[in-house]
Amino acid sequence: MTTMTVPLDDELYDRIHKLSWVRWSKIAQDGIRKRKIFETYMRDKEISEDDAVFCEMNDWHPVDELPLKEEFIDKIKKIAKEPGIPVKDISDIFRL
C-alpha cells in the first residue's frame, strides 16, 4: 500500500491532533473515492456496483454534489411563502 504525506499548517494540525480518535486516513481515502465516483458519474451517468455499495454505506450519492435546478429552487421559494398549518400537538401532523 502506498503512503501519502500531506503538509498541514500548525493551526490545522493542532485542531486535528485534538481529535486523535478520528481515523484521518479513512477520511482522506473516502474523500478521494467519492471524488473518483463523482467524476465517473459525471462522465458516464452511472456508477459500478461496488461504488453503489460504498455510496449506500456512506449515505451519499454523486448526485448530492450537483447544484439544485432553478425550477426546484423556484418551487421551494414558492412553498416557503405559503402560510403554514398551525400544529398544537404532534398528532395534528398525521391528521392531514
Short mmCIF file of C-alpha atoms in Angstrom, two decimals:
data_model
loop_
_atom_site.label_atom_id
_atom_site.label_comp_id
_atom_site.label_asym_id
_atom_site.label_seq_id
_atom_site.Cartn_x
_atom_site.Cartn_y
_atom_site.Cartn_z
CA MET A 1 0.00 0.00 0.00
CA THR A 2 1.28 3.46 -0.88
CA THR A 3 1.61 6.22 1.71
CA MET A 4 0.92 9.86 1.01
CA THR A 5 2.20 12.75 3.15
CA VAL A 6 0.17 15.94 3.32
CA PRO A 7 1.64 19.15 4.70
CA LEU A 8 -0.59 20.98 7.22
CA ASP A 9 -0.23 24.39 8.79
CA ASP A 10 0.26 24.45 12.57
CA GLU A 11 -3.29 25.61 13.36
CA LEU A 12 -4.92 22.82 11.37
CA TYR A 13 -2.51 20.27 12.79
CA ASP A 14 -3.40 21.33 16.35
CA ARG A 15 -7.12 21.03 15.60
CA ILE A 16 -6.68 17.60 14.04
CA HIS A 17 -4.39 16.43 16.83
CA LYS A 18 -7.11 17.17 19.41
CA LEU A 19 -9.34 14.65 17.61
CA SER A 20 -6.93 11.75 17.96
CA TRP A 21 -9.74 9.18 17.87
CA VAL A 22 -10.60 10.10 14.26
CA ARG A 23 -9.12 7.83 11.58
CA TRP A 24 -7.91 10.62 9.30
CA SER A 25 -6.52 8.20 6.74
CA LYS A 26 -10.00 6.72 6.35
CA ILE A 27 -11.50 10.20 5.96
CA ALA A 28 -8.97 11.02 3.22
CA GLN A 29 -9.47 7.66 1.46
CA ASP A 30 -13.25 8.08 1.46
CA GLY A 31 -12.95 11.65 0.16
CA ILE A 32 -10.69 10.58 -2.68
CA ARG A 33 -13.01 7.68 -3.55
CA LYS A 34 -16.04 9.99 -3.53
CA ARG A 35 -14.23 12.31 -5.93
CA LYS A 36 -13.42 9.39 -8.23
CA ILE A 37 -17.03 8.16 -8.13
CA PHE A 38 -18.32 11.68 -8.80
CA GLU A 39 -16.05 12.13 -11.83
CA THR A 40 -17.09 8.73 -13.19
CA TYR A 41 -20.76 9.57 -12.63
CA MET A 42 -20.42 12.91 -14.42
CA ARG A 43 -18.72 11.23 -17.38
CA ASP A 44 -20.80 8.02 -17.66
CA LYS A 45 -24.03 8.93 -15.78
CA GLU A 46 -23.75 5.61 -13.90
CA ILE A 47 -21.65 4.00 -11.18
CA SER A 48 -20.38 0.47 -10.63
CA GLU A 49 -21.98 -1.98 -8.21
CA ASP A 50 -19.00 -1.68 -5.82
CA ASP A 51 -19.27 2.10 -5.90
CA ALA A 52 -23.03 1.86 -5.29
CA VAL A 53 -22.37 -0.25 -2.18
CA PHE A 54 -19.82 2.32 -0.98
CA CYS A 55 -22.32 5.12 -1.57
CA GLU A 56 -25.04 3.27 0.33
CA MET A 57 -22.72 2.59 3.27
CA ASN A 58 -21.83 6.30 3.43
CA ASP A 59 -25.36 7.61 2.79
CA TRP A 60 -24.03 9.57 -0.16
CA HIS A 61 -24.60 9.66 -3.90
CA PRO A 62 -22.74 11.70 -6.53
CA VAL A 63 -25.96 13.44 -7.49
CA ASP A 64 -25.85 15.02 -3.99
CA GLU A 65 -22.94 17.14 -5.22
CA LEU A 66 -24.79 18.62 -8.19
CA PRO A 67 -26.29 22.10 -7.90
CA LEU A 68 -30.05 22.37 -7.50
CA LYS A 69 -32.06 23.06 -10.65
CA GLU A 70 -33.58 26.54 -10.95
CA GLU A 71 -37.15 25.21 -11.23
CA PHE A 72 -36.69 23.29 -7.96
CA ILE A 73 -35.34 26.40 -6.22
CA ASP A 74 -38.33 28.39 -7.50
CA LYS A 75 -40.71 25.71 -6.21
CA ILE A 76 -39.08 25.76 -2.76
CA LYS A 77 -39.30 29.58 -2.63
CA LYS A 78 -42.98 29.43 -3.58
CA ILE A 79 -43.73 26.85 -0.87
CA ALA A 80 -41.80 28.90 1.71
CA LYS A 81 -44.07 31.90 1.04
CA GLU A 82 -47.25 29.88 1.66
CA PRO A 83 -48.78 30.12 5.13
CA GLY A 84 -48.08 27.19 7.43
CA ILE A 85 -50.65 25.00 9.13
CA PRO A 86 -50.93 25.56 12.89
CA VAL A 87 -49.99 22.49 14.91
CA LYS A 88 -50.76 22.20 18.62
CA ASP A 89 -49.81 18.56 19.04
CA ILE A 90 -47.70 16.13 17.06
CA SER A 91 -50.81 14.08 16.30
CA ASP A 92 -52.13 17.06 14.31
CA ILE A 93 -49.43 16.41 11.72
CA PHE A 94 -50.77 12.93 10.96
CA ARG A 95 -54.39 14.09 10.53
CA LEU A 96 -53.59 15.94 7.33
#
